[in-house]
Amino acid sequence: MSVPDASLVVSDLHVQFGAFVAVHDVSFDAHPGEVRFLIGPNGAGKTTCIDAITGLSKGTGTARFGDKELLGSPAQKIVRLGVGRTFQTASVFAQLSVLQNLDIAAGLRRSPVSLLRARRGVDASVERALEETGLGTVRDLPAGMLSHGQKQWLEIGMLLVQDAKVLLLDEPVAGMSQDERTATGELLGRVAANRVVVVVEHDMDFMRSFATRVTVLHQGRVLSEGSVAEIQADPRVQEVYLGTAGALSGALAPGAEEVD
Amino acid sequence: MTKFTTRLPLIGIGVFAVLLLVVAPAVLSEHWISNLGKYCCLAIAAVGIGLAWGRGGMLVMGQGVFFGLGAYAMAMHLTLETAGPGALPGFMILYDPLAPLPAFWEPFRSEVFTLVAIVLLPVIVSAILGYALFKRRVKGAYFAILTQALAVALAVLISSTIRETGGDTGLSNFKYFFGYVLNDEANKLMVYLIAAALLVVCLLAVWQFNRSRFGELLVATRDAEERVRFLGYDPANIKLFAFVVAAVMASIGGAMFVPIVGIITPQEIGASASILMIAGVALGGRASLFGPALGAMAIGWGQSSLGSSWPEGWIYILGLIFIFVILFLPMGLSSLFDRAKGLIRRSSDEPGPATPELREVVK
Ligand SMILES: Nc1ncnc2c1ncn2[C@@H]1O[C@H](COP(=O)(O)OP(=O)(O)OP(=O)(O)O)[C@@H](O)[C@H]1O
Ligand SMILES: [Mg+2]
């Protein structure tokens, strides 16, 4: 199963809604071992990129995971290739317990007949995900009662249970407290060791602390790409984020407020 | 404690089975046994609706179609059995004594074919319909309207084919049921017991579905279909399965309805009949195990007692009940039980396992 080159390579991705081009020839790649960030102002096309890669929106160009082309496959097939995602607004099964949520994620490769039996015991992968995400103490609570941050962890936990090799996370720390952000960042660092992790974020502090490589999108195009330092030094990025190049210290310097 | 609560529905089904299969035959008159049998048939269809709508979120407004498939399959067989081997059904002789039996009637002379058809016909129709609708992601009101339209179409088709199906007068005057004389009191009781037993079996089946992984997945699909898709499942297949099971249950209910009630007409399977089935399920509580069955039985009882003695009033009462339930008990009467349980738990104030964790989350 171990593909020698288990990287995600997106090239010339193009997504159009009617006459409106939301994503314009965007290319980027992400490799196991790095926490890859995709940033940009509202409406830059970040979510649309993920939508296209995961089969939610139609896109042209290529998006390869290893040697497999993702564009054009139905969403559930892409997941079965090992590409998982979370949503900007956490979507968990509110009426089901944390454990049931994870168990459903783990059921991806179960036979249809086994689905008709009741759950006995907890899969090892579910146990591991509970531990990894720190949700063990709330395992029997309905997911709808979790805090916002816990829901995001549950979503990430569901991807871990599935042993997804590519994690595309849409604003995973939005609405989290500072401690929760740090915990999430550390979790992503651990998870990224042998997986491709792409994070869409608005939070500049979070990006600075945990990003290894960043791509900046603006109006559907790639504006800049590089390490955190390179991005911060790019005058075009400063302009997009602040309107004036001179005020860069506001958004991109350490200790700045979140841009949104 | 937890062991007990998970076994509780099973105990409930057991009690229900004893009431239907032992107590009712001992205390009820022949007339009421026949009525109760009819309610059981409606309840069988309702249990399926509970699965598809309550658990799966598919507002199946046209279950009359599947009820009708089972009912007409059974009615055609009983009609042919009554006519005798090689003979034409009575109503066809009235039109043209020399006309041949329509080709689609012929196989229903066979008992085995009829029984298989009662299960397979709804499977085939619902699978094709469900596949077409769910793969195209038709849902919500569009799904409801489409299924409803199908019920109307089938009823109209039967109404307009008097020579082949009996039209609006329907099929009736059955004398035999798989060799048993239907007029005989003991045989009537037997037919009732079959219907009641089938209801218990359907309840057991849905109980198992609900506690299985499939049941969890179905609820998950109802609440967040896209999320299920992005966990690698095809929601269409999950919904399709529940839809097909519901169709089979409706068909079985329809099939047993025929020997018990003694007549089947397009009115019993058309739009308003389909809506009445939904009404019972909504009244009882669509997502609960017993709600759909008990709700359907209650509506059936109201229909046959008040509905026949005071038809104008019954319609208004039904409307009022419906408004009341939708306004104050959107999850049906069964949600009263859950509330009561919640109250008892709170007042007894036992440190249940969920409480400390709950506090943790709330803070
Ligand atoms: N289904 C759609 N139909 C039409 N336009 C769309 C659709 N989805 C997104 N868009 C448009 O595409 C553009 C990019 O949207 P997208 O959601 O990808 O932005 P984003 O970078 O994720 O922004 P945010 O930070 O606000 O989440 C926006 O102008 C949006 O209005
Ligand atoms: Mg977005």
XYZ file of C-alpha atoms in Angstrom, chain A residues 54 56 75-76 79-80 85-87 91 93 95-96 100 103-105 107-108 110 115-119 123 137-138 141 145-146 155 158-159 162, chain B residues 135 137 208-209 211-217 219-235 241 354 357-358 360-362:
70
model
C -12.632 16.104 -2.890
C -17.810 18.331 -4.138
C -16.745 12.032 -3.633
C -17.055 8.693 -1.866
C -12.416 9.189 0.223
C -11.772 5.520 -0.350
C -11.613 16.432 4.580
C -13.316 18.488 7.249
C -15.778 21.296 6.715
C -20.299 18.737 10.597
C -23.653 13.581 13.539
C -27.649 12.866 17.515
C -25.027 10.143 17.710
C -20.781 6.209 17.233
C -17.393 3.994 14.614
C -19.195 5.105 11.465
C -15.944 6.516 10.150
C -16.968 1.315 9.089
C -15.712 2.373 5.691
C -16.842 -3.170 6.711
C -23.520 -3.424 9.070
C -26.713 -5.211 10.063
C -25.218 -6.320 13.361
C -25.060 -4.198 16.477
C -21.735 -2.783 17.584
C -12.306 -0.924 17.283
C -13.767 11.488 28.459
C -16.716 12.520 26.306
C -21.922 12.178 24.785
C -23.297 18.669 22.839
C -19.584 19.050 22.215
C -13.889 15.483 12.661
C -12.913 10.537 12.108
C -10.237 11.011 9.442
C -10.180 6.004 8.476
C -28.582 8.835 -7.092
C -30.012 13.409 -4.921
C -32.540 -4.779 15.084
C -31.989 -2.241 12.266
C -29.475 -0.869 17.017
C -27.244 -2.105 14.217
C -24.445 -0.143 12.620
C -26.716 0.312 9.646
C -29.213 2.062 11.917
C -26.539 4.441 13.149
C -25.476 5.101 9.594
C -29.522 8.373 11.271
C -26.168 9.855 10.325
C -27.305 10.100 6.713
C -30.537 11.733 7.780
C -28.715 14.347 9.866
C -25.679 15.069 7.683
C -25.809 13.398 4.304
C -22.769 15.212 2.901
C -20.664 14.199 5.894
C -21.556 10.572 5.286
C -20.521 10.951 1.668
C -17.189 12.413 2.743
C -16.612 9.445 5.020
C -16.596 7.314 1.900
C -20.130 5.914 1.906
C -22.666 6.441 -0.827
C -25.700 7.873 1.010
C -31.937 -0.029 1.610
C -23.422 10.892 31.800
C -19.114 14.476 31.702
C -22.066 16.645 30.891
C -17.527 19.165 31.976
C -18.803 19.992 28.527
C -21.239 22.643 29.686
